[in-house]
Coordinates of N, CA and C in Angstrom, one line a residue:
X1 N 55.3 32.0 3.8 CA 55.5 33.1 2.9 C 55.1 34.3 3.6
X2 N 55.4 35.4 3.3 CA 55.1 36.6 3.6 C 53.6 37.2 3.3
X3 N 52.7 37.4 4.3 CA 51.5 37.8 3.5 C 51.5 39.3 3.3
X4 N 50.9 39.9 2.6 CA 50.8 41.4 2.2 C 49.4 41.8 2.3
X5 N 49.0 42.8 3.1 CA 47.8 43.4 3.2 C 47.9 44.9 2.5
X6 N 47.1 45.5 1.5 CA 47.1 46.7 1.2 C 46.0 47.4 1.8
X7 N 46.0 48.3 2.3 CA 45.0 49.3 3.3 C 44.8 50.4 2.2
X8 N 43.7 50.4 1.6 CA 43.4 51.6 0.7 C 42.3 52.7 1.3
X9 N 42.8 53.8 1.5 CA 42.0 54.9 2.2 C 41.5 55.8 1.0
X10 N 40.3 56.5 1.5 CA 39.6 57.5 0.5 C 40.1 58.6 0.7
X11 N 40.8 59.0 1.8 CA 41.5 60.4 2.2 C 42.7 60.8 1.1
X12 N 43.0 62.0 1.1 CA 44.3 62.3 0.2 C 45.5 62.7 1.2
X13 N 45.3 62.8 2.4 CA 46.1 63.4 3.3 C 47.3 62.7 3.9
X14 N 48.3 63.2 4.1 CA 49.4 62.5 5.0 C 49.0 62.2 6.3
X15 N 48.0 63.2 7.0 CA 47.6 63.2 8.3 C 46.7 61.8 8.4
X16 N 46.1 61.8 7.5 CA 44.9 60.5 7.4 C 45.6 59.1 7.4
X17 N 46.6 59.2 6.4 CA 47.5 58.0 6.2 C 48.2 57.8 7.7
X18 N 48.8 58.6 8.3 CA 49.5 58.4 9.7 C 48.6 58.0 10.6
X19 N 47.5 58.7 10.7 CA 46.3 58.5 11.6 C 45.8 57.0 11.7
X20 N 45.9 56.4 10.3 CA 45.3 55.2 10.1 C 46.5 54.1 10.5
X21 N 47.6 54.5 10.4 CA 49.0 53.7 10.7 C 49.0 53.5 12.1
X22 N 48.6 54.5 12.9 CA 48.5 54.4 14.3 C 47.5 53.6 14.8
X23 N 46.3 53.6 14.4 CA 45.1 52.6 14.6 C 45.5 51.3 14.2
X24 N 46.1 51.0 13.0 CA 46.3 49.7 12.7 C 47.5 49.1 13.5
X25 N 48.4 50.1 13.9 CA 49.6 49.6 14.8 C 48.9 49.0 16.2
X26 N 47.9 49.7 16.6 CA 47.3 49.3 17.8 C 46.7 47.8 17.7
X27 N 46.0 47.8 16.5 CA 45.3 46.4 16.3 C 46.2 45.4 16.1
X28 N 47.3 45.7 15.4 CA 48.4 44.5 15.3 C 49.0 44.1 16.6
X29 N 49.1 45.2 17.4 CA 49.9 44.9 18.9 C 49.0 44.3 19.7
X30 N 47.9 44.7 19.6 CA 46.7 44.2 20.6 C 46.7 42.5 20.0
X31 N 46.9 42.2 18.7 CA 46.7 40.6 18.5 C 48.1 39.8 19.0
X32 N 49.0 40.6 19.6 CA 50.1 40.0 20.0 C 51.5 39.9 19.3
X33 N 51.4 40.7 18.0 CA 52.4 40.6 17.3 C 53.3 41.9 17.6
X34 N 54.7 41.6 17.4 CA 55.5 42.5 17.5 C 55.7 43.2 16.0
X35 N 55.8 44.5 16.1 CA 55.6 45.3 14.7 C 56.7 46.5 14.5
X36 N 57.0 46.6 13.5 CA 57.9 47.4 13.0 C 57.3 48.3 12.0
X37 N 57.6 49.8 12.3 CA 56.5 51.0 11.3 C 57.9 51.4 10.6
X38 N 57.9 51.1 9.2 CA 59.2 51.5 8.4 C 58.7 52.9 7.6
X39 N 59.1 53.9 8.0 CA 58.7 55.2 7.6 C 59.7 55.7 6.4
X40 N 59.3 56.5 5.7 CA 59.9 57.1 4.5 C 61.2 57.8 4.8
X41 N 61.3 58.5 6.1 CA 62.5 59.2 6.3 C 62.3 59.4 7.9
X42 N 63.5 60.0 8.5 CA 63.5 60.4 9.9 C 62.3 61.1 10.4
X43 N 62.2 62.4 9.6 CA 60.9 63.3 9.7 C 59.6 62.3 9.9
X44 N 59.3 61.6 8.9 CA 58.2 60.8 9.4 C 58.1 59.9 10.4
X45 N 59.4 59.1 10.8 CA 59.6 58.3 11.9 C 59.3 59.0 13.2
X46 N 59.6 60.3 13.2 CA 59.4 61.1 14.4 C 58.0 61.7 14.5
X47 N 57.5 62.0 13.5 CA 56.1 62.3 13.4 C 55.3 61.4 14.0
X48 N 55.4 60.0 13.5 CA 54.7 58.9 13.9 C 54.9 58.8 15.4
X49 N 56.2 59.0 15.8 CA 56.5 58.8 17.1 C 55.5 59.5 18.3
X50 N 55.5 60.8 17.5 CA 54.6 62.0 18.2 C 53.3 61.5 18.2
X51 N 52.7 60.9 17.0 CA 51.3 60.6 16.9 C 51.0 59.4 17.7
X52 N 51.8 58.4 17.9 CA 51.4 57.4 18.7 C 51.1 57.6 20.0
X53 N 51.8 58.7 20.6 CA 51.4 59.4 21.9 C 49.9 59.7 22.0
X54 N 49.5 60.3 20.8 CA 48.5 61.2 21.0 C 47.2 60.8 20.1
X55 N 47.4 59.8 19.2 CA 46.5 59.4 18.4 C 44.9 59.0 19.0
X56 N 45.1 58.4 20.2 CA 44.0 58.2 21.3 C 44.0 58.5 22.4
X57 N 43.1 59.4 23.1 CA 43.3 59.9 24.6 C 43.1 58.8 25.5
X58 N 42.6 57.9 25.0 CA 42.3 56.7 26.2 C 42.9 55.5 26.2
X59 N 44.2 55.7 25.1 CA 45.1 54.4 25.1 C 46.5 54.9 24.9
X60 N 47.6 54.0 25.1 CA 49.0 54.2 25.0 C 49.2 52.8 24.2
X61 N 50.1 53.1 23.2 CA 50.9 52.3 22.7 C 52.2 52.2 22.8
X62 N 52.9 51.3 23.3 CA 54.4 51.3 23.7 C 55.2 51.1 22.6
X63 N 56.0 52.3 22.2 CA 56.8 52.1 21.1 C 57.9 53.0 21.3
X64 N 59.1 52.7 20.3 CA 60.4 53.5 20.4 C 61.0 53.3 19.2
X65 N 62.0 54.5 18.9 CA 62.6 54.4 17.7 C 64.1 53.4 17.5
X66 N 64.1 52.6 16.6 CA 65.2 51.7 16.5 C 66.4 52.5 17.0
X67 N 67.2 51.7 17.6 CA 68.5 52.2 18.2 C 68.5 52.9 19.7
X68 N 67.1 53.1 20.0 CA 67.1 53.5 21.4 C 67.0 52.4 22.5
X69 N 67.3 52.8 23.6 CA 67.3 51.8 24.7 C 66.0 50.8 24.8
X70 N 64.8 51.6 24.6 CA 63.6 50.7 24.8 C 63.2 50.0 23.5
X71 N 63.9 50.1 22.5 CA 63.8 49.3 21.1 C 63.4 47.8 21.3
X72 N 64.2 47.3 22.2 CA 64.2 45.8 22.4 C 62.8 45.4 23.3
X73 N 62.3 46.2 23.9 CA 61.5 45.8 25.1 C 60.0 46.3 24.7
X74 N 59.7 47.1 23.6 CA 58.5 47.5 23.2 C 57.9 46.7 22.3
X75 N 56.6 46.6 21.9 CA 55.8 45.9 21.0 C 56.0 46.5 19.5
X76 N 56.3 47.9 19.6 CA 56.3 48.6 18.2 C 57.3 49.4 18.1
X77 N 58.2 49.1 17.0 CA 59.4 50.0 16.7 C 59.3 50.8 15.6
X78 N 59.8 51.9 15.5 CA 59.9 52.8 14.4 C 61.3 53.0 13.8
X79 N 61.5 53.3 12.3 CA 62.6 53.2 11.9 C 62.3 53.6 10.3
X80 N 63.6 54.1 9.9 CA 63.6 54.4 8.4 C 64.8 54.1 7.5
X81 N 65.7 53.3 8.0 CA 66.7 52.7 7.3 C 66.8 51.3 7.6
X82 N 67.6 50.7 8.5 CA 67.7 49.4 8.5 C 66.6 48.8 9.2
X83 N 66.6 47.3 9.1 CA 65.3 46.7 9.7 C 65.8 46.5 11.2
X84 N 64.7 45.8 12.1 CA 64.9 45.6 13.3 C 66.0 44.5 13.3
X85 N 66.8 44.1 14.6 CA 67.7 43.3 14.5 C 66.8 41.9 14.3
X86 N 67.3 40.9 13.5 CA 66.8 39.7 13.2 C 66.3 38.8 14.6
X87 N 66.9 39.2 15.6 CA 66.7 38.3 16.7 C 65.6 39.1 17.8
X88 N 65.1 40.1 17.2 CA 64.0 40.9 17.8 C 62.7 40.3 18.1
X89 N 62.3 39.3 17.3 CA 61.1 38.7 17.1 C 60.0 39.4 16.5
X90 N 60.3 40.3 15.7 CA 59.4 41.3 15.2 C 58.8 40.5 14.0
X91 N 57.5 40.4 14.0 CA 56.5 39.6 13.0 C 56.2 40.3 12.0
X92 N 55.7 41.5 12.2 CA 55.1 42.4 11.1 C 55.4 43.7 10.9
X93 N 55.3 44.0 9.7 CA 55.7 45.5 9.2 C 54.8 46.2 8.6
X94 N 54.8 47.4 9.1 CA 53.8 48.2 8.4 C 54.7 49.4 7.5
X95 N 54.6 49.1 6.4 CA 55.7 49.8 5.1 C 54.9 51.3 4.9
X96 N 55.5 52.3 5.4 CA 55.2 53.5 4.9 C 55.9 54.2 3.9
X97 N 57.2 53.4 3.6 CA 58.3 54.1 2.5 C 57.3 54.0 1.2
X98 N 57.9 54.7 0.3 CA 57.4 54.4 -0.9 C 57.7 53.1 -1.7
X99 N 59.0 52.5 -1.3 CA 59.6 51.5 -1.9 C 59.3 50.3 -0.9
X100 N 59.6 49.0 -1.4 CA 59.7 47.9 -0.6 C 61.0 47.7 -0.1
X101 N 61.3 47.6 1.1 CA 62.6 47.5 1.5 C 62.7 46.0 1.4
X102 N 64.3 45.7 0.8 CA 64.6 44.2 0.4 C 64.5 43.3 1.5
X103 N 64.5 43.9 2.6 CA 64.3 42.8 3.8 C 62.9 42.3 4.3
X104 N 61.9 42.7 3.4 CA 60.5 42.5 3.7 C 60.2 41.1 4.1
X105 N 60.8 40.4 3.3 CA 60.4 38.8 3.6 C 60.6 38.1 4.9
X106 N 61.3 38.9 5.8 CA 61.7 38.4 7.1 C 60.3 38.4 7.9
X107 N 59.4 39.2 7.6 CA 58.4 39.5 8.4 C 56.9 38.3 8.0
X108 N 56.3 37.8 9.0 CA 55.2 37.2 8.6 C 54.0 38.0 7.8
X109 N 53.9 39.1 8.2 CA 52.9 40.0 7.5 C 53.5 41.4 7.3
X110 N 53.1 41.9 6.2 CA 53.6 43.3 5.9 C 52.2 44.0 5.6
X111 N 51.9 45.1 6.0 CA 50.8 46.1 5.7 C 51.3 47.2 5.0
X112 N 50.7 47.5 4.0 CA 50.8 48.9 2.9 C 49.8 49.8 3.1
X113 N 49.9 51.1 3.3 CA 48.8 51.9 3.5 C 48.8 53.0 2.3
X114 N 47.7 52.6 1.6 CA 47.8 53.8 0.5 C 46.5 54.7 0.7
X115 N 46.7 56.1 0.4 CA 45.9 57.1 0.5 C 45.8 57.4 -0.9
X116 N 45.0 58.8 -1.3 CA 44.6 58.9 -2.7 C 45.3 60.0 -3.1
X117 N 46.6 60.2 -2.6 CA 47.6 61.2 -3.0 C 48.4 60.5 -4.1
X118 N 48.6 61.3 -5.2 CA 49.0 60.6 -6.6 C 50.4 60.1 -6.3
X119 N 51.4 60.7 -5.6 CA 52.5 60.2 -5.4 C 52.5 58.7 -4.8
X120 N 51.6 58.7 -3.6 CA 51.6 57.3 -3.0 C 51.0 56.4 -3.7
X121 N 49.9 56.9 -4.5 CA 49.2 56.0 -5.5 C 50.4 55.2 -6.6
X122 N 51.0 56.0 -7.1 CA 52.3 55.6 -8.1 C 53.1 54.6 -7.5
X123 N 53.6 55.1 -6.4 CA 54.6 54.2 -5.6 C 53.9 52.9 -5.2
X124 N 52.8 52.9 -4.7 CA 52.3 51.7 -4.1 C 51.6 50.7 -5.2
X125 N 51.2 51.3 -6.2 CA 50.8 50.6 -7.5 C 52.2 49.6 -8.0
X126 N 53.1 50.3 -8.1 CA 54.6 49.6 -8.3 C 54.8 48.4 -7.1
X127 N 54.8 48.9 -6.0 CA 54.9 47.8 -4.8 C 54.0 46.7 -5.1
X128 N 52.5 46.8 -5.5 CA 51.6 45.6 -5.6 C 52.1 44.9 -6.6
X129 N 52.4 45.6 -7.8 CA 52.9 44.7 -9.0 C 54.2 44.1 -8.8
X130 N 55.0 44.5 -7.9 CA 56.4 43.9 -7.6 C 55.9 42.6 -6.6
X131 N 55.1 42.9 -5.6 CA 54.8 41.7 -4.8 C 54.1 40.6 -5.7
X132 N 53.1 40.9 -6.7 CA 52.3 40.0 -7.4 C 53.5 39.3 -8.3
X133 N 54.3 40.0 -8.9 CA 55.1 39.4 -9.8 C 55.9 38.2 -9.2
X134 N 56.4 38.7 -7.7 CA 57.1 37.6 -7.0 C 56.4 36.4 -6.4
X135 N 55.0 36.4 -6.5 CA 54.2 35.3 -6.2 C 53.6 35.6 -4.6
X136 N 53.9 36.7 -3.9 CA 53.3 36.8 -2.9 C 51.8 37.1 -2.8
X137 N 51.1 36.5 -1.8 CA 49.6 36.8 -1.7 C 49.4 38.0 -1.1
X138 N 48.6 38.8 -2.1 CA 48.2 40.3 -1.9 C 46.6 40.3 -1.6
X139 N 46.3 41.0 -0.4 CA 44.9 41.1 -0.2 C 44.7 42.7 -0.2
X140 N 43.7 43.3 -0.9 CA 43.3 44.7 -0.6 C 42.2 44.8 0.4
X141 N 42.2 46.0 1.0 CA 41.1 46.4 1.9 C 40.8 47.7 1.9
X142 N 39.6 47.8 1.1 CA 39.1 49.3 0.7 C 38.3 49.8 1.8
X143 N 38.8 51.1 2.5 CA 38.1 51.5 3.6 C 37.4 52.6 3.3
X144 N 36.4 52.9 4.1 CA 35.4 54.1 3.7 C 35.9 55.2 4.4
X145 N 35.4 56.3 4.2 CA 35.8 57.7 4.7 C 35.7 57.6 6.4
X146 N 36.4 57.8 7.0 CA 36.3 57.8 8.6 C 36.6 56.5 9.2
X147 N 37.0 55.5 8.6 CA 37.3 54.2 8.8 C 38.4 53.8 9.1

């Protein structure tokens, strides 16, 4: 059964949310998981693509947008519509979309990132309740400022 982790940030900005997404993606990839970042839309996916190049000056996290030539060979893919192909071996998803994609259960792990922006809080409360109603194990991780 898919394990769900909610990372709850004290900050309110999209910048903080995407910055944490980059750090979490690096941690997940370092543990050997193939990861898909599911963005809200193309603009967010492209912003994440840029941030993954620059979030740390001393590291590089190989990544690619779904549909690109590199998407099958990198540990991290980015998208906003369809899931990665079923045979791609992707084990984890970081969901930055307000809703839960209907294909979330194909992953071993799903991470949801919440910041203190009212729209995000409202959307992710609904996601939390949906996962719980369906019987998925949900674990909250409350992070401190700067964490």
